[in-house]
Amino acid sequence: MICMTNMYAQDQDAKRILDELSKENKSYADITIEFSHNFLNSSQQINEDMTGQIWIKGNMYRLDMSNEISVINDGKTQWVIMKDIPEVQIMDNNPDDDWNPSSIFTIYEKGYKYEYKGESNEDNGRISNVINLYPENNTNIIKIELRINKETSQIISIKRYDKDGGIETYTIKKFRTNSSIDEVKFQFIKKDYPEIEIIDLRED
C-alpha cells in the first residue's frame, strides 16, 4: 500500500510540473530556442554533435540544423530542405507527429505515461525536476527524459532513448519569447533556393 501511495504521489508531482510547463509555454506568442544536439550509440560507435535553432509560433515551426538540414512547417505543409544535395521534400503536415517541436511542451497529454524521478543539480547551479515519459504504444522510442528548470518551468534538456541503444540529447542553450516572429519565417521561399530540386510527396 505504501509503495502504491508513493507511485501515485510521483505521478501527481509529474503531472503538476508538466501542466505548469504547458501553461507557461502556451502563454507566449512565439518562442526561439538555440540548442546543442548529441546522438550516442556506443554499440554502433556513433557519437555525433550538432547545433540548431527552432522558431515556434502557434502550430508553426522552423528548425535549422548545423548539418545543412532545415524543416519548415506552417501547420498545413512541411518542407524538409537538404541544402547540401540540394533537395526539398514537400509533404502534408502530420498533426499526430509526437516529435513536432510545436507540441513538445504538451507531448505528455496523450499517449504517454509519466513518472517523477526527483530533483537534479544542473550547470550554473540550476535545479531541475526530472520526469520520464514512457510511450503507451509500441514505438522505437522507449523513454523520454525531461529536465525542467524548477524555478522557471522551462525545459533544460530532452533525452530520447531508443530500442537500438541510441540516446539523443537536446540541451537548451538560449530561450527567447515574444520576439514578434514574422510568419514568412514558416514558409518555403523558392527564390531563396534557386538550384534546389523539388520532390512533392503530398497526397493528391
CSV table of C-alpha atoms in Angstrom, one decimal:
chain,number,residue,atom,x,y,z
A,1,MET,CA,0.0,0.0,0.0
A,2,ILE,CA,2.8,2.4,0.8
A,3,CYS,CA,4.5,1.6,-2.5
A,4,MET,CA,1.3,2.3,-4.4
A,5,THR,CA,0.8,5.6,-2.5
A,6,ASN,CA,4.3,6.7,-3.4
A,7,MET,CA,3.8,5.9,-7.0
A,8,TYR,CA,0.6,7.9,-7.1
A,9,ALA,CA,2.3,10.8,-5.4
A,10,GLN,CA,5.1,10.7,-8.0
A,11,ASP,CA,2.5,10.6,-10.9
A,12,GLN,CA,0.8,13.7,-9.4
A,13,ASP,CA,4.1,15.5,-9.0
A,14,ALA,CA,4.9,14.8,-12.6
A,15,LYS,CA,1.5,16.0,-13.9
A,16,ARG,CA,1.7,19.2,-11.8
A,17,ILE,CA,5.1,20.1,-13.2
A,18,LEU,CA,4.2,19.1,-16.8
A,19,ASP,CA,1.0,21.2,-16.5
A,20,GLU,CA,3.0,24.2,-15.4
A,21,LEU,CA,5.4,23.7,-18.3
A,22,SER,CA,2.5,23.5,-20.7
A,23,LYS,CA,0.7,26.5,-19.3
A,24,GLU,CA,3.8,28.7,-19.3
A,25,ASN,CA,4.7,28.0,-22.9
A,26,LYS,CA,1.1,28.4,-24.2
A,27,SER,CA,1.2,31.9,-22.8
A,28,TYR,CA,3.9,33.0,-25.3
A,29,ALA,CA,3.2,34.5,-28.7
A,30,ASP,CA,6.3,32.8,-30.1
A,31,ILE,CA,9.4,31.0,-28.9
A,32,THR,CA,13.0,30.9,-30.2
A,33,ILE,CA,15.3,28.2,-28.9
A,34,GLU,CA,19.0,27.6,-29.6
A,35,PHE,CA,20.3,24.2,-28.6
A,36,SER,CA,23.0,21.6,-28.9
A,37,HIS,CA,22.3,18.1,-30.1
A,38,ASN,CA,24.2,14.8,-29.5
A,39,PHE,CA,23.4,11.3,-30.7
A,40,LEU,CA,25.2,8.5,-29.0
A,41,ASN,CA,25.1,4.8,-29.7
A,42,SER,CA,28.1,3.0,-28.1
A,43,SER,CA,27.4,-0.4,-29.7
A,44,GLN,CA,27.5,1.2,-33.2
A,45,GLN,CA,30.4,3.6,-32.3
A,46,ILE,CA,28.4,6.7,-33.1
A,47,ASN,CA,28.9,9.9,-31.2
A,48,GLU,CA,27.8,12.9,-33.2
A,49,ASP,CA,27.4,16.6,-32.2
A,50,MET,CA,25.4,19.3,-33.9
A,51,THR,CA,23.8,22.6,-33.0
A,52,GLY,CA,20.4,24.0,-34.1
A,53,GLN,CA,17.8,26.7,-33.7
A,54,ILE,CA,14.0,26.4,-33.5
A,55,TRP,CA,11.3,29.1,-34.1
A,56,ILE,CA,7.8,28.2,-32.9
A,57,LYS,CA,4.6,30.2,-33.3
A,58,GLY,CA,1.3,28.5,-32.6
A,59,ASN,CA,1.3,25.3,-34.6
A,60,MET,CA,4.0,26.5,-37.0
A,61,TYR,CA,7.8,25.9,-36.6
A,62,ARG,CA,11.1,26.2,-38.4
A,63,LEU,CA,14.1,24.1,-37.5
A,64,ASP,CA,17.6,24.8,-38.8
A,65,MET,CA,20.4,22.4,-38.0
A,66,SER,CA,24.2,22.8,-38.5
A,67,ASN,CA,24.3,19.7,-40.8
A,68,GLU,CA,22.6,21.8,-43.5
A,69,ILE,CA,19.1,20.3,-42.9
A,70,SER,CA,16.1,22.6,-42.3
A,71,VAL,CA,12.5,21.7,-41.6
A,72,ILE,CA,9.8,24.3,-42.2
A,73,ASN,CA,6.2,23.7,-41.2
A,74,ASP,CA,3.3,26.2,-41.5
A,75,GLY,CA,0.8,23.9,-39.8
A,76,LYS,CA,-0.5,22.5,-43.2
A,77,THR,CA,2.6,21.7,-45.2
A,78,GLN,CA,6.1,20.6,-44.3
A,79,TRP,CA,9.2,21.2,-46.2
A,80,VAL,CA,12.4,19.3,-45.5
A,81,ILE,CA,15.4,21.1,-47.0
A,82,MET,CA,18.7,19.3,-47.6
A,83,LYS,CA,21.0,22.2,-48.7
A,84,ASP,CA,24.0,20.0,-49.4
A,85,ILE,CA,22.2,17.9,-52.1
A,86,PRO,CA,20.3,20.4,-52.8
A,87,GLU,CA,16.8,19.0,-52.4
A,88,VAL,CA,13.5,19.8,-50.7
A,89,GLN,CA,10.8,17.3,-49.9
A,90,ILE,CA,7.3,18.6,-49.6
A,91,MET,CA,4.7,16.7,-47.5
A,92,ASP,CA,1.5,17.2,-45.7
A,93,ASN,CA,1.7,18.2,-42.1
A,94,ASN,CA,1.2,15.2,-39.7
A,95,PRO,CA,-0.7,16.6,-36.6
A,96,ASP,CA,0.0,13.3,-34.8
A,97,ASP,CA,3.7,13.6,-35.0
A,98,ASP,CA,4.8,13.5,-31.4
A,99,TRP,CA,8.2,15.0,-32.2
A,100,ASN,CA,6.8,18.1,-33.8
A,101,PRO,CA,8.7,20.9,-32.0
A,102,SER,CA,5.5,23.0,-31.7
A,103,SER,CA,3.9,20.2,-29.5
A,104,ILE,CA,6.9,19.2,-27.4
A,105,PHE,CA,5.6,21.2,-24.4
A,106,THR,CA,2.3,19.2,-24.4
A,107,ILE,CA,3.6,15.8,-25.6
A,108,TYR,CA,2.7,14.2,-22.3
A,109,GLU,CA,-1.0,14.9,-22.7
A,110,LYS,CA,-1.8,11.8,-24.8
A,111,GLY,CA,0.0,8.5,-25.5
A,112,TYR,CA,2.5,8.7,-22.6
A,113,LYS,CA,2.8,7.6,-19.0
A,114,TYR,CA,4.9,9.9,-16.8
A,115,GLU,CA,7.0,9.4,-13.7
A,116,TYR,CA,8.6,12.0,-11.4
A,117,LYS,CA,12.3,11.0,-10.7
A,118,GLY,CA,13.2,13.8,-8.3
A,119,GLU,CA,15.4,16.8,-8.4
A,120,SER,CA,18.9,17.2,-10.0
A,121,ASN,CA,21.6,19.8,-9.8
A,122,GLU,CA,22.4,21.2,-13.3
A,123,ASP,CA,25.1,23.5,-14.6
A,124,ASN,CA,25.3,27.1,-13.3
A,125,GLY,CA,23.6,26.0,-10.0
A,126,ARG,CA,20.2,25.4,-11.6
A,127,ILE,CA,17.9,22.7,-10.0
A,128,SER,CA,15.8,20.7,-12.4
A,129,ASN,CA,12.8,18.4,-11.9
A,130,VAL,CA,13.4,15.1,-13.8
A,131,ILE,CA,10.5,13.4,-15.4
A,132,ASN,CA,10.4,10.3,-17.5
A,133,LEU,CA,7.8,9.8,-20.3
A,134,TYR,CA,7.0,6.2,-21.5
A,135,PRO,CA,5.1,5.7,-24.8
A,136,GLU,CA,2.0,3.7,-24.3
A,137,ASN,CA,2.2,2.4,-27.9
A,138,ASN,CA,4.9,0.2,-29.4
A,139,THR,CA,7.4,2.6,-30.9
A,140,ASN,CA,11.1,2.7,-31.4
A,141,ILE,CA,11.4,5.2,-28.6
A,142,ILE,CA,11.3,3.5,-25.1
A,143,LYS,CA,11.7,6.5,-22.9
A,144,ILE,CA,12.0,10.3,-23.0
A,145,GLU,CA,13.7,12.1,-20.1
A,146,LEU,CA,12.7,15.8,-19.5
A,147,ARG,CA,14.8,18.0,-17.2
A,148,ILE,CA,12.7,21.1,-16.3
A,149,ASN,CA,14.0,24.1,-14.5
A,150,LYS,CA,12.4,24.1,-11.1
A,151,GLU,CA,12.3,27.9,-10.8
A,152,THR,CA,11.2,28.9,-14.4
A,153,SER,CA,9.3,25.8,-15.5
A,154,GLN,CA,11.3,25.7,-18.7
A,155,ILE,CA,12.9,22.7,-20.3
A,156,ILE,CA,16.7,22.4,-19.7
A,157,SER,CA,17.2,19.2,-21.7
A,158,ILE,CA,15.4,16.4,-23.5
A,159,LYS,CA,16.8,12.8,-23.9
A,160,ARG,CA,15.3,10.2,-26.1
A,161,TYR,CA,16.2,6.5,-25.6
A,162,ASP,CA,15.5,4.1,-28.5
A,163,LYS,CA,15.3,0.3,-28.7
A,164,ASP,CA,18.6,0.1,-30.6
A,165,GLY,CA,20.6,1.6,-27.7
A,166,GLY,CA,20.7,5.1,-29.1
A,167,ILE,CA,20.5,8.2,-26.9
A,168,GLU,CA,19.5,11.5,-28.5
A,169,THR,CA,20.1,14.6,-26.3
A,170,TYR,CA,18.9,18.1,-26.9
A,171,THR,CA,20.3,20.7,-24.5
A,172,ILE,CA,18.7,24.2,-24.4
A,173,LYS,CA,21.3,27.0,-24.7
A,174,LYS,CA,19.1,30.1,-25.2
A,175,PHE,CA,15.4,30.5,-24.8
A,176,ARG,CA,13.6,33.7,-26.0
A,177,THR,CA,10.0,34.5,-26.2
A,178,ASN,CA,7.6,37.1,-27.7
A,179,SER,CA,10.0,38.2,-30.4
A,180,SER,CA,7.3,39.1,-32.9
A,181,ILE,CA,8.5,36.5,-35.4
A,182,ASP,CA,7.2,37.2,-38.9
A,183,GLU,CA,5.1,34.4,-40.3
A,184,VAL,CA,7.1,34.4,-43.5
A,185,LYS,CA,9.7,32.5,-41.4
A,186,PHE,CA,7.4,29.5,-41.7
A,187,GLN,CA,7.2,29.5,-45.5
A,188,PHE,CA,9.4,27.9,-48.1
A,189,ILE,CA,10.5,30.6,-50.4
A,190,LYS,CA,11.6,29.0,-53.7
A,191,LYS,CA,13.7,32.0,-54.9
A,192,ASP,CA,15.9,31.6,-51.8
A,193,TYR,CA,17.0,28.2,-53.2
A,194,PRO,CA,17.4,28.7,-57.0
A,195,GLU,CA,19.2,25.4,-57.7
A,196,ILE,CA,17.1,23.1,-55.5
A,197,GLU,CA,15.3,20.0,-56.7
A,198,ILE,CA,11.7,19.9,-55.5
A,199,ILE,CA,10.2,16.5,-54.6
A,200,ASP,CA,6.5,16.7,-53.8
A,201,LEU,CA,5.3,13.8,-51.6
A,202,ARG,CA,1.9,15.2,-50.8
A,203,GLU,CA,-1.2,13.0,-51.3
A,204,ASP,CA,-3.4,14.0,-54.2
